[in-house]
Each structure stands twice: as structure tokens, then as C-alpha cells.
PDB file of C-alpha atoms in Angstrom:
ATOM      1  CA  MET A   1     135.227 135.470 -35.625  1.00 38.00           C
ATOM      2  CA  ALA A   2     135.315 131.807 -36.584  1.00 42.00           C
ATOM      3  CA  PRO A   3     132.463 129.687 -35.325  1.00 44.00           C
ATOM      4  CA  GLY A   4     132.880 126.831 -32.876  1.00 45.00           C
ATOM      5  CA  PRO A   5     133.188 123.147 -33.525  1.00 45.00           C
ATOM      6  CA  GLY A   6     129.505 122.885 -34.465  1.00 42.00           C
ATOM      7  CA  LYS A   7     129.833 124.991 -37.614  1.00 43.00           C
ATOM      8  CA  GLU A   8     128.815 122.070 -39.921  1.00 44.00           C
ATOM      9  CA  LYS A   9     125.575 121.149 -38.190  1.00 47.00           C
ATOM     10  CA  SER A  10     123.476 122.981 -40.774  1.00 60.00           C
ATOM     11  CA  VAL A  11     124.439 120.523 -43.530  1.00 71.00           C
ATOM     12  CA  THR A  12     123.907 116.795 -43.527  1.00 79.00           C
ATOM     13  CA  PRO A  13     126.899 114.530 -44.172  1.00 81.00           C
ATOM     14  CA  VAL A  14     126.694 112.061 -47.035  1.00 87.00           C
ATOM     15  CA  LEU A  15     127.011 108.324 -46.626  1.00 89.00           C
ATOM     16  CA  ARG A  16     130.168 106.714 -47.980  1.00 90.00           C
ATOM     17  CA  ILE A  17     128.209 104.495 -50.354  1.00 89.00           C
ATOM     18  CA  SER A  18     126.406 107.530 -51.801  1.00 90.00           C
ATOM     19  CA  GLN A  19     129.693 109.269 -52.531  1.00 92.00           C
ATOM     20  CA  LEU A  20     131.078 106.164 -54.222  1.00 92.00           C
ATOM     21  CA  ASP A  21     127.867 105.787 -56.216  1.00 91.00           C
ATOM     22  CA  ALA A  22     128.229 109.366 -57.431  1.00 92.00           C
ATOM     23  CA  LEU A  23     131.757 108.637 -58.656  1.00 92.00           C
ATOM     24  CA  GLU A  24     130.581 105.548 -60.536  1.00 92.00           C
ATOM     25  CA  LEU A  25     127.750 107.509 -62.132  1.00 92.00           C
ATOM     26  CA  ASN A  26     130.250 110.115 -63.303  1.00 92.00           C
ATOM     27  CA  LYS A  27     132.393 107.432 -64.948  1.00 91.00           C
ATOM     28  CA  ALA A  28     129.356 105.872 -66.612  1.00 91.00           C
ATOM     29  CA  LEU A  29     128.287 109.266 -67.982  1.00 91.00           C
ATOM     30  CA  GLU A  30     131.738 109.958 -69.404  1.00 91.00           C
ATOM     31  CA  GLN A  31     131.784 106.590 -71.169  1.00 91.00           C
ATOM     32  CA  LEU A  32     128.296 107.218 -72.551  1.00 92.00           C
ATOM     33  CA  VAL A  33     129.229 110.665 -73.854  1.00 91.00           C
ATOM     34  CA  TRP A  34     132.400 109.338 -75.475  1.00 90.00           C
ATOM     35  CA  SER A  35     130.600 106.421 -77.124  1.00 90.00           C
ATOM     36  CA  GLN A  36     127.904 108.729 -78.480  1.00 90.00           C
ATOM     37  CA  PHE A  37     130.536 111.131 -79.783  1.00 90.00           C
ATOM     38  CA  THR A  38     132.603 108.433 -81.514  1.00 88.00           C
ATOM     39  CA  SER A  39     129.476 106.981 -83.109  1.00 88.00           C
ATOM     40  CA  CYS A  40     129.205 110.205 -85.144  1.00 86.00           C
ATOM     41  CA  PHE A  41     132.465 109.294 -86.941  1.00 83.00           C
ATOM     42  CA  HIS A  42     131.648 105.709 -87.935  1.00 81.00           C
ATOM     43  CA  GLY A  43     131.326 106.732 -91.565  1.00 79.00           C
ATOM     44  CA  PHE A  44     134.752 108.370 -91.678  1.00 81.00           C
ATOM     45  CA  LYS A  45     138.188 106.847 -92.140  1.00 80.00           C
ATOM     46  CA  PRO A  46     139.197 104.558 -89.236  1.00 77.00           C
ATOM     47  CA  GLY A  47     141.653 106.160 -86.831  1.00 75.00           C
ATOM     48  CA  LEU A  48     140.581 109.707 -87.629  1.00 79.00           C
ATOM     49  CA  LEU A  49     140.392 110.673 -83.941  1.00 79.00           C
ATOM     50  CA  ALA A  50     143.382 108.614 -82.811  1.00 78.00           C
ATOM     51  CA  HIS A  51     145.904 111.462 -83.030  1.00 80.00           C
ATOM     52  CA  PHE A  52     143.632 113.991 -81.294  1.00 84.00           C
ATOM     53  CA  GLU A  53     141.838 111.710 -78.847  1.00 86.00           C
ATOM     54  CA  PRO A  54     143.283 113.281 -75.633  1.00 87.00           C
ATOM     55  CA  GLU A  55     142.346 116.792 -76.802  1.00 89.00           C
ATOM     56  CA  VAL A  56     138.845 115.744 -77.882  1.00 90.00           C
ATOM     57  CA  LYS A  57     138.228 114.025 -74.560  1.00 90.00           C
ATOM     58  CA  ALA A  58     139.517 117.064 -72.679  1.00 91.00           C
ATOM     59  CA  PHE A  59     137.122 119.295 -74.633  1.00 92.00           C
ATOM     60  CA  LEU A  60     134.159 117.044 -73.830  1.00 92.00           C
ATOM     61  CA  TRP A  61     135.051 116.884 -70.132  1.00 92.00           C
ATOM     62  CA  LEU A  62     135.419 120.684 -70.198  1.00 92.00           C
ATOM     63  CA  LEU A  63     131.837 120.991 -71.418  1.00 92.00           C
ATOM     64  CA  LEU A  64     130.643 118.627 -68.703  1.00 91.00           C
ATOM     65  CA  TRP A  65     132.506 120.640 -66.074  1.00 93.00           C
ATOM     66  CA  ARG A  66     130.999 123.902 -67.385  1.00 92.00           C
ATOM     67  CA  PHE A  67     127.409 122.711 -67.009  1.00 92.00           C
ATOM     68  CA  THR A  68     127.854 120.691 -63.806  1.00 92.00           C
ATOM     69  CA  VAL A  69     130.501 121.733 -61.293  1.00 93.00           C
ATOM     70  CA  TYR A  70     130.892 125.314 -62.515  1.00 93.00           C
ATOM     71  CA  SER A  71     127.180 126.131 -62.692  1.00 91.00           C
ATOM     72  CA  ARG A  72     125.624 123.792 -60.099  1.00 90.00           C
ATOM     73  CA  ASN A  73     128.477 122.960 -57.676  1.00 91.00           C
ATOM     74  CA  ALA A  74     127.841 119.270 -58.292  1.00 92.00           C
ATOM     75  CA  THR A  75     128.699 116.593 -60.813  1.00 92.00           C
ATOM     76  CA  VAL A  76     126.015 114.684 -62.689  1.00 90.00           C
ATOM     77  CA  GLY A  77     126.228 111.730 -60.315  1.00 90.00           C
ATOM     78  CA  GLN A  78     125.949 114.016 -57.311  1.00 90.00           C
ATOM     79  CA  ALA A  79     122.955 115.845 -58.817  1.00 89.00           C
ATOM     80  CA  VAL A  80     121.158 112.520 -59.263  1.00 88.00           C
ATOM     81  CA  LEU A  81     121.722 111.677 -55.584  1.00 88.00           C
ATOM     82  CA  ASN A  82     120.891 115.222 -54.359  1.00 87.00           C
ATOM     83  CA  ILE A  83     124.505 115.889 -53.350  1.00 90.00           C
ATOM     84  CA  GLN A  84     126.492 119.085 -53.774  1.00 90.00           C
ATOM     85  CA  TYR A  85     130.023 120.231 -53.137  1.00 92.00           C
ATOM     86  CA  LYS A  86     130.531 122.473 -50.134  1.00 90.00           C
ATOM     87  CA  ASN A  87     133.420 124.856 -49.622  1.00 89.00           C
ATOM     88  CA  ASN A  88     134.887 123.236 -46.547  1.00 86.00           C
ATOM     89  CA  LEU A  89     137.474 126.018 -46.201  1.00 86.00           C
ATOM     90  CA  ALA A  90     134.827 128.717 -45.657  1.00 76.00           C
ATOM     91  CA  GLN A  91     134.384 129.746 -42.052  1.00 67.00           C
ATOM     92  CA  ALA A  92     130.598 129.695 -42.083  1.00 66.00           C
ATOM     93  CA  GLU A  93     127.897 127.617 -40.433  1.00 66.00           C
ATOM     94  CA  LYS A  94     125.563 127.338 -43.417  1.00 79.00           C
ATOM     95  CA  TYR A  95     126.156 125.842 -46.807  1.00 81.00           C
ATOM     96  CA  GLN A  96     128.758 127.715 -48.848  1.00 86.00           C
ATOM     97  CA  PRO A  97     129.191 127.047 -52.605  1.00 88.00           C
ATOM     98  CA  LEU A  98     132.573 126.556 -54.185  1.00 91.00           C
ATOM     99  CA  SER A  99     134.661 129.567 -55.012  1.00 91.00           C
ATOM    100  CA  LYS A 100     135.794 130.281 -58.556  1.00 91.00           C
ATOM    101  CA  HIS A 101     139.365 129.358 -57.688  1.00 92.00           C
ATOM    102  CA  GLN A 102     138.248 125.979 -56.379  1.00 92.00           C
ATOM    103  CA  LYS A 103     136.219 125.328 -59.528  1.00 93.00           C
ATOM    104  CA  LEU A 104     139.141 126.258 -61.785  1.00 94.00           C
ATOM    105  CA  TRP A 105     141.587 124.146 -59.830  1.00 94.00           C
ATOM    106  CA  TYR A 106     139.088 121.288 -59.934  1.00 94.00           C
ATOM    107  CA  LEU A 107     139.108 121.603 -63.733  1.00 92.00           C
ATOM    108  CA  ILE A 108     142.902 121.687 -63.864  1.00 93.00           C
ATOM    109  CA  LEU A 109     143.418 118.706 -61.561  1.00 91.00           C
ATOM    110  CA  THR A 110     140.751 116.485 -63.107  1.00 91.00           C
ATOM    111  CA  VAL A 111     140.505 117.331 -66.800  1.00 91.00           C
ATOM    112  CA  GLY A 112     144.010 118.756 -67.181  1.00 89.00           C
ATOM    113  CA  GLY A 113     145.627 115.938 -65.247  1.00 86.00           C
ATOM    114  CA  ARG A 114     143.976 113.251 -67.339  1.00 87.00           C
ATOM    115  CA  TRP A 115     144.840 115.041 -70.569  1.00 87.00           C
ATOM    116  CA  LEU A 116     148.477 115.420 -69.498  1.00 85.00           C
ATOM    117  CA  GLU A 117     148.727 111.744 -68.569  1.00 80.00           C
ATOM    118  CA  GLU A 118     147.313 110.541 -71.894  1.00 81.00           C
ATOM    119  CA  ARG A 119     149.300 113.001 -74.009  1.00 80.00           C
ATOM    120  CA  CYS A 120     152.600 112.294 -72.234  1.00 77.00           C
ATOM    121  CA  TYR A 121     152.080 108.575 -72.672  1.00 69.00           C
ATOM    122  CA  ASP A 122     151.435 109.104 -76.388  1.00 67.00           C
ATOM    123  CA  LEU A 123     154.437 111.384 -76.887  1.00 66.00           C
ATOM    124  CA  LEU A 124     156.964 109.450 -74.846  1.00 63.00           C
ATOM    125  CA  GLY A 125     155.726 105.950 -75.650  1.00 59.00           C
ATOM    126  CA  HIS A 126     157.738 105.634 -78.890  1.00 57.00           C
ATOM    127  CA  ARG A 127     160.815 107.647 -77.947  1.00 56.00           C
ATOM    128  CA  ARG A 128     164.113 105.778 -77.675  1.00 57.00           C
ATOM    129  CA  LEU A 129     166.448 108.604 -76.708  1.00 53.00           C
ATOM    130  CA  GLN A 130     168.046 108.492 -73.272  1.00 57.00           C
ATOM    131  CA  SER A 131     166.756 111.928 -72.264  1.00 61.00           C
ATOM    132  CA  PHE A 132     163.186 110.974 -73.124  1.00 64.00           C
ATOM    133  CA  CYS A 133     163.591 107.740 -71.184  1.00 69.00           C
ATOM    134  CA  ARG A 134     164.578 109.715 -68.106  1.00 74.00           C
ATOM    135  CA  ILE A 135     161.594 112.033 -68.486  1.00 75.00           C
ATOM    136  CA  LYS A 136     159.331 109.036 -68.933  1.00 73.00           C
ATOM    137  CA  HIS A 137     160.798 107.480 -65.808  1.00 76.00           C
ATOM    138  CA  TYR A 138     160.186 110.624 -63.768  1.00 79.00           C
ATOM    139  CA  ILE A 139     156.642 110.949 -65.071  1.00 78.00           C
ATOM    140  CA  GLY A 140     155.948 107.309 -64.264  1.00 78.00           C
ATOM    141  CA  PHE A 141     157.355 107.771 -60.780  1.00 84.00           C
ATOM    142  CA  GLY A 142     155.182 110.838 -60.230  1.00 85.00           C
ATOM    143  CA  ALA A 143     152.076 109.020 -61.497  1.00 83.00           C
ATOM    144  CA  GLY A 144     152.790 106.097 -59.185  1.00 86.00           C
ATOM    145  CA  LEU A 145     153.252 108.450 -56.246  1.00 91.00           C
ATOM    146  CA  LEU A 146     149.913 110.132 -56.989  1.00 89.00           C
ATOM    147  CA  LYS A 147     148.186 106.766 -57.136  1.00 90.00           C
ATOM    148  CA  LEU A 148     149.736 105.819 -53.805  1.00 93.00           C
ATOM    149  CA  CYS A 149     148.474 109.075 -52.287  1.00 93.00           C
ATOM    150  CA  GLY A 150     145.054 108.346 -53.764  1.00 91.00           C
ATOM    151  CA  LEU A 151     145.074 104.924 -52.120  1.00 92.00           C
ATOM    152  CA  LEU A 152     145.970 106.412 -48.741  1.00 95.00           C
ATOM    153  CA  ASN A 153     143.245 109.019 -49.167  1.00 93.00           C
ATOM    154  CA  PHE A 154     140.727 106.281 -49.955  1.00 92.00           C
ATOM    155  CA  LEU A 155     141.666 104.395 -46.790  1.00 93.00           C
ATOM    156  CA  ILE A 156     141.198 107.574 -44.761  1.00 94.00           C
ATOM    157  CA  PHE A 157     137.876 108.141 -46.519  1.00 93.00           C
ATOM    158  CA  LEU A 158     136.684 104.670 -45.520  1.00 91.00           C
ATOM    159  CA  GLN A 159     137.503 105.495 -41.908  1.00 91.00           C
ATOM    160  CA  LYS A 160     136.206 109.064 -41.653  1.00 91.00           C
ATOM    161  CA  GLY A 161     133.703 109.294 -44.518  1.00 88.00           C
ATOM    162  CA  THR A 162     134.889 112.602 -46.007  1.00 88.00           C
ATOM    163  CA  PHE A 163     136.841 113.505 -49.188  1.00 92.00           C
ATOM    164  CA  ALA A 164     136.326 110.475 -51.424  1.00 92.00           C
ATOM    165  CA  THR A 165     139.040 111.587 -53.863  1.00 92.00           C
ATOM    166  CA  LEU A 166     142.446 113.165 -53.455  1.00 92.00           C
ATOM    167  CA  THR A 167     141.321 116.203 -55.456  1.00 92.00           C
ATOM    168  CA  GLU A 168     138.523 116.909 -52.979  1.00 92.00           C
ATOM    169  CA  ARG A 169     140.925 116.728 -50.047  1.00 92.00           C
ATOM    170  CA  VAL A 170     143.520 118.996 -51.657  1.00 92.00           C
ATOM    171  CA  LEU A 171     140.967 121.642 -52.672  1.00 92.00           C
ATOM    172  CA  GLY A 172     138.975 121.404 -49.466  1.00 90.00           C
ATOM    173  CA  ILE A 173     135.634 120.594 -51.096  1.00 92.00           C
ATOM    174  CA  ARG A 174     133.262 118.219 -49.377  1.00 90.00           C
ATOM    175  CA  SER A 175     130.165 116.339 -50.484  1.00 90.00           C
ATOM    176  CA  VAL A 176     127.127 117.280 -48.399  1.00 89.00           C
ATOM    177  CA  LEU A 177     123.340 117.219 -48.572  1.00 86.00           C
ATOM    178  CA  PRO A 178     122.287 120.875 -48.825  1.00 76.00           C
ATOM    179  CA  ARG A 179     118.634 119.993 -48.215  1.00 71.00           C
ATOM    180  CA  PRO A 180     117.397 117.700 -45.444  1.00 67.00           C
ATOM    181  CA  GLN A 181     116.292 114.271 -46.565  1.00 63.00           C
ATOM    182  CA  SER A 182     112.745 113.119 -45.854  1.00 59.00           C
ATOM    183  CA  LEU A 183     112.203 109.786 -44.148  1.00 57.00           C
ATOM    184  CA  ARG A 184     110.776 106.989 -46.250  1.00 58.00           C
ATOM    185  CA  GLN A 185     109.998 103.344 -45.801  1.00 63.00           C
ATOM    186  CA  LEU A 186     112.173 100.929 -47.721  1.00 62.00           C
ATOM    187  CA  GLY A 187     111.543  97.274 -48.416  1.00 69.00           C
ATOM    188  CA  PHE A 188     114.588  95.098 -48.915  1.00 74.00           C
ATOM    189  CA  GLU A 189     112.852  91.879 -50.012  1.00 82.00           C
ATOM    190  CA  TYR A 190     113.645  92.422 -53.672  1.00 81.00           C
ATOM    191  CA  MET A 191     117.239  93.389 -52.890  1.00 81.00           C
ATOM    192  CA  ASN A 192     117.684  90.315 -50.716  1.00 83.00           C
ATOM    193  CA  ARG A 193     116.374  88.058 -53.484  1.00 86.00           C
ATOM    194  CA  GLU A 194     118.731  89.678 -55.991  1.00 85.00           C
ATOM    195  CA  LEU A 195     121.702  89.288 -53.648  1.00 86.00           C
ATOM    196  CA  LEU A 196     120.887  85.631 -53.020  1.00 90.00           C
ATOM    197  CA  TRP A 197     120.417  84.913 -56.713  1.00 90.00           C
ATOM    198  CA  HIS A 198     123.656  86.671 -57.725  1.00 88.00           C
ATOM    199  CA  GLY A 199     125.546  84.853 -54.984  1.00 88.00           C
ATOM    200  CA  PHE A 200     124.133  81.512 -56.122  1.00 89.00           C
ATOM    201  CA  ALA A 201     124.926  82.318 -59.773  1.00 90.00           C
ATOM    202  CA  GLU A 202     128.527  83.242 -58.941  1.00 89.00           C
ATOM    203  CA  PHE A 203     128.862  80.022 -56.946  1.00 87.00           C
ATOM    204  CA  LEU A 204     127.647  77.976 -59.926  1.00 87.00           C
ATOM    205  CA  ILE A 205     129.945  79.849 -62.322  1.00 88.00           C
ATOM    206  CA  TYR A 206     132.875  78.999 -60.042  1.00 84.00           C
ATOM    207  CA  LEU A 207     131.808  75.397 -59.406  1.00 84.00           C
ATOM    208  CA  LEU A 208     130.679  74.120 -62.824  1.00 81.00           C
ATOM    209  CA  PRO A 209     134.111  74.299 -64.537  1.00 80.00           C
ATOM    210  CA  LEU A 210     135.473  72.071 -61.760  1.00 80.00           C
ATOM    211  CA  VAL A 211     132.909  69.308 -62.393  1.00 76.00           C
ATOM    212  CA  ASN A 212     133.864  66.551 -64.824  1.00 70.00           C
ATOM    213  CA  LEU A 213     130.561  66.174 -66.649  1.00 70.00           C
ATOM    214  CA  GLN A 214     131.894  63.431 -68.931  1.00 63.00           C
ATOM    215  CA  LYS A 215     132.718  61.321 -65.892  1.00 66.00           C
ATOM    216  CA  LEU A 216     129.579  62.196 -63.978  1.00 70.00           C
ATOM    217  CA  LYS A 217     127.119  61.425 -66.793  1.00 68.00           C
ATOM    218  CA  PRO A 218     127.795  57.647 -66.972  1.00 64.00           C
ATOM    219  CA  LYS A 219     127.603  57.322 -63.185  1.00 67.00           C
ATOM    220  CA  LEU A 220     124.270  59.099 -63.065  1.00 69.00           C
ATOM    221  CA  SER A 221     122.902  56.907 -65.831  1.00 64.00           C
ATOM    222  CA  ALA A 222     124.100  53.807 -63.957  1.00 61.00           C
ATOM    223  CA  TRP A 223     122.452  54.971 -60.718  1.00 66.00           C
ATOM    224  CA  CYS A 224     119.166  55.969 -62.345  1.00 64.00           C
ATOM    225  CA  GLY A 225     118.709  52.880 -64.479  1.00 53.00           C
ATOM    226  CA  PRO A 226     121.088  50.038 -63.538  1.00 47.00           C
ATOM    227  CA  VAL A 227     120.923  47.054 -65.836  1.00 43.00           C
ATOM    228  CA  ALA A 228     122.103  43.632 -64.728  1.00 42.00           C
ATOM    229  CA  GLY A 229     124.588  41.588 -66.689  1.00 41.00           C
ATOM    230  CA  LEU A 230     123.402  40.110 -69.907  1.00 40.00           C
ATOM    231  CA  PRO A 231     122.313  36.465 -70.030  1.00 42.00           C
ATOM    232  CA  HIS A 232     124.667  33.901 -71.454  1.00 42.00           C
ATOM    233  CA  GLY A 233     122.478  33.429 -74.476  1.00 40.00           C
ATOM    234  CA  GLY A 234     123.186  36.966 -75.625  1.00 40.00           C
ATOM    235  CA  SER A 235     119.624  37.519 -76.863  1.00 41.00           C
ATOM    236  CA  THR A 236     119.410  41.197 -75.847  1.00 45.00           C
ATOM    237  CA  LEU A 237     119.848  44.130 -78.210  1.00 42.00           C
ATOM    238  CA  ALA A 238     123.234  45.193 -76.853  1.00 46.00           C
ATOM    239  CA  ALA A 239     124.639  41.648 -77.035  1.00 49.00           C
ATOM    240  CA  ARG A 240     123.884  41.434 -80.716  1.00 53.00           C
ATOM    241  CA  GLY A 241     125.772  44.660 -81.321  1.00 62.00           C
ATOM    242  CA  LYS A 242     122.822  46.838 -82.301  1.00 72.00           C
ATOM    243  CA  GLU A 243     123.048  49.482 -79.561  1.00 78.00           C
ATOM    244  CA  CYS A 244     125.921  51.483 -78.035  1.00 83.00           C
ATOM    245  CA  SER A 245     125.774  51.433 -74.271  1.00 78.00           C
ATOM    246  CA  LEU A 246     126.874  55.069 -74.114  1.00 79.00           C
ATOM    247  CA  CYS A 247     124.990  56.950 -76.827  1.00 81.00           C
ATOM    248  CA  GLY A 248     122.137  54.462 -77.340  1.00 76.00           C
ATOM    249  CA  GLU A 249     122.515  54.554 -81.135  1.00 80.00           C
ATOM    250  CA  TRP A 250     123.640  51.979 -83.664  1.00 79.00           C
ATOM    251  CA  PRO A 251     127.348  51.518 -82.835  1.00 80.00           C
ATOM    252  CA  THR A 252     129.909  53.004 -85.191  1.00 80.00           C
ATOM    253  CA  LEU A 253     132.969  50.753 -85.320  1.00 82.00           C
ATOM    254  CA  PRO A 254     131.594  48.552 -82.500  1.00 84.00           C
ATOM    255  CA  HIS A 255     134.073  47.541 -79.812  1.00 82.00           C
ATOM    256  CA  THR A 256     134.006  45.599 -76.572  1.00 82.00           C
ATOM    257  CA  ALA A 257     136.096  46.354 -73.512  1.00 79.00           C
ATOM    258  CA  GLY A 258     135.976  43.443 -71.102  1.00 75.00           C
ATOM    259  CA  CYS A 259     132.202  43.310 -70.519  1.00 80.00           C
ATOM    260  CA  PRO A 260     129.232  41.970 -72.533  1.00 78.00           C
ATOM    261  CA  HIS A 261     128.212  45.429 -73.705  1.00 82.00           C
ATOM    262  CA  VAL A 262     129.035  47.093 -77.007  1.00 85.00           C
ATOM    263  CA  PHE A 263     130.315  50.644 -77.528  1.00 84.00           C
ATOM    264  CA  CYS A 264     131.079  52.949 -80.399  1.00 87.00           C
ATOM    265  CA  TYR A 265     134.805  53.280 -80.797  1.00 84.00           C
ATOM    266  CA  TYR A 266     134.715  57.062 -80.480  1.00 84.00           C
ATOM    267  CA  CYS A 267     132.351  56.973 -77.494  1.00 84.00           C
ATOM    268  CA  ILE A 268     134.499  54.624 -75.452  1.00 83.00           C
ATOM    269  CA  GLN A 269     137.779  56.252 -76.429  1.00 83.00           C
ATOM    270  CA  SER A 270     136.619  59.784 -75.579  1.00 82.00           C
ATOM    271  CA  ASN A 271     135.333  58.677 -72.182  1.00 79.00           C
ATOM    272  CA  ARG A 272     138.510  56.753 -71.383  1.00 78.00           C
ATOM    273  CA  LEU A 273     140.631  59.777 -72.313  1.00 80.00           C
ATOM    274  CA  VAL A 274     138.636  61.920 -69.909  1.00 74.00           C
ATOM    275  CA  ASP A 275     138.580  59.342 -67.111  1.00 75.00           C
ATOM    276  CA  VAL A 276     141.251  56.666 -66.792  1.00 71.00           C
ATOM    277  CA  ASP A 277     139.100  54.705 -64.321  1.00 73.00           C
ATOM    278  CA  PHE A 278     136.031  54.772 -66.540  1.00 76.00           C
ATOM    279  CA  THR A 279     133.639  51.867 -65.941  1.00 77.00           C
ATOM    280  CA  CYS A 280     130.752  50.503 -67.940  1.00 79.00           C
ATOM    281  CA  PRO A 281     127.595  52.559 -67.263  1.00 76.00           C
ATOM    282  CA  LYS A 282     125.427  49.450 -67.631  1.00 75.00           C
ATOM    283  CA  CYS A 283     127.103  46.854 -65.439  1.00 75.00           C
ATOM    284  CA  GLY A 284     129.786  48.887 -63.643  1.00 71.00           C
ATOM    285  CA  SER A 285     132.663  46.588 -64.632  1.00 74.00           C
ATOM    286  CA  GLU A 286     136.120  47.919 -65.375  1.00 73.00           C
ATOM    287  CA  LEU A 287     136.940  48.438 -69.035  1.00 73.00           C
ATOM    288  CA  HIS A 288     140.255  47.312 -70.492  1.00 72.00           C
ATOM    289  CA  GLY A 289     141.583  45.933 -73.737  1.00 73.00           C
ATOM    290  CA  LEU A 290     139.451  47.352 -76.525  1.00 77.00           C
ATOM    291  CA  GLN A 291     138.589  44.713 -79.079  1.00 77.00           C
ATOM    292  CA  PRO A 292     136.596  45.177 -82.306  1.00 79.00           C
ATOM    293  CA  LEU A 293     133.328  43.316 -82.386  1.00 75.00           C
ATOM    294  CA  LYS A 294     132.850  40.908 -85.252  1.00 68.00           C
ATOM    295  CA  CYS A 295     129.237  40.014 -85.848  1.00 61.00           C
ATOM    296  CA  LYS A 296     126.947  39.305 -88.765  1.00 55.00           C
ATOM    297  CA  VAL A 297     123.843  41.441 -89.102  1.00 51.00           C
ATOM    298  CA  GLU A 298     121.053  40.554 -91.444  1.00 47.00           C
ATOM    299  CA  MET A 299     119.429  43.145 -93.678  1.00 42.00           C
ATOM    300  CA  ALA A 300     116.100  42.560 -91.955  1.00 47.00           C
ATOM    301  CA  GLU A 301     117.646  43.661 -88.678  1.00 47.00           C
ATOM    302  CA  LEU A 302     119.006  46.851 -90.234  1.00 45.00           C
ATOM    303  CA  ARG A 303     115.571  47.750 -91.555  1.00 48.00           C
ATOM    304  CA  ALA A 304     114.078  47.028 -88.134  1.00 48.00           C
TER     305      ALA A 304
END
């Protein structure tokens, strides 16, 4: 006789975040295995595995399935988080492992489905016949329908917390904690600091490209060290044309632009291209009408 509604009280349900973490760990393991496998063929001719890549991947995932789900009723990510698959179709109160049929169908739907998708894309990707185009259209429609069902299943999973993937829901296998978890004290200070730092870093990454540094630099230099207008005698260094008001070096092709200060031609032109309303960083006056500076410089001044 089937037990009552409390038949699942002997196992502990798994948090949604733990189930999603297990899925991400599985993906990371598959990528690591594939990268390690392909590194063994670096000395061979390039493209050696290109024609057999779906079959090679299917063989590797078959080995992973043999030593994880088939033997331990859990994937690698679930084993790390102390999670196992439970036969949710079994009418029993205690934990029940997966049946052989469920394990085989899990292999077919996961490994076989991915192999079929990759192989069909490779076979039908270069076909131009009308019949192959129809088959490709039907396969694409079926793949889109499966992805839509997976999306609906994920929304239901977020609400109810069971069956993270469509395969789990179809086969009736559920992620549970077969052993009770012991209580432990957790400190979240480090996590809070990491979250704050990552949030601040993302904010800076988003904000910095929007800041016009070329326009901001002269304004900051004018605010930090404002210099009054030059005296009429023109006895300062800038008035004699020996210092660019932007880069502070000996001016290359010295020019003036409506104020007593001197600029390199490339310095003033690059800043005016960036900012149409560019003003002099020394005196703050508007710049207009570039004119070359004609001055005589003695050799003693150059050596100085």
C-alpha cells in the first residue's frame, strides 16, 4: 500500500542554489576533461579531431556517466555538495536509488541528445538540397521546442525547488540530501566584502568609458594649480615660448590660441578635437584662431 503524503520526510530537500551549483560544477568538469584530452593532440596535425569531435565527446561523457551516475547515483557536482539522485517514482518513505532504466534513459537523454544535436548540425549544415532543408527545419523546430520546455521547467523549478532540469522531471529523479546535514556557524564578512568590491568594480568598469578624461584633465589641473594671466612684460617662461601649457615640455611647433600661453600644435589640436569648448588650463580663457608663434631663442636658452 502506498504511503501517505509524508513519504519524503526521511530525506532532506536540497536548496535551489545548491542544485544550480551542482549543474555549474558539472559543466566546469566537462570543459576541464575536454581541454585535458585535446591537449594530448597538440603535437598532431591541426583538425585531427574535427571530423570525430561529437563521437569523442560522447565517449568521454559516457565514461563520466559510468563512474558517476551509474555507480554512485550522483554527478560529480552533486557528489561535491553531498547530493544524490533519488528515485522519486518509487513508493517508499526512505531513500531509493535510481533504477537501471532511469540511469540508461538519463544517458540517452543527456549524452545521446547532445551527440545527436552536434552530429545533425554537422551533417545538415552544408546540405543545399530541398529535402535536407526540410529535415533541418524540423530538427531546428524540435530543438527550439525543447529549449522552450526547458525554460518553462526552470521557471517551475524556481517556484517549487524540485527538478532543476527537464531530464530530471521527465525521468522522475530528484536531488536530495541522503544524509542529514550538521549545523555549522558561518561568517559572511568575507563574502560581504567580496560582494561590495565586485559591485564597486563593475560600477567603475561601466562608468569609466563614459568619462572624457581628455576634457577632465585640463580642468583638474586648472582647479589644482590656477595661474593668473601673464604680465604685460612677458617675462615668464611660457610667454617666451619655452614651455607648453598642456604637456609642460618645450613646445613642438609652438602656437597661440587667443591667450598669452603657448601650446604644442599637436597638444592643442588633439584637445580641441576631443572637446570643442576646450579652454586654456592656465587662465581659463576660450581658445580660438590658432596662430604659429614666431620668436627668437638664443642658444644659451636652449642649453638652459
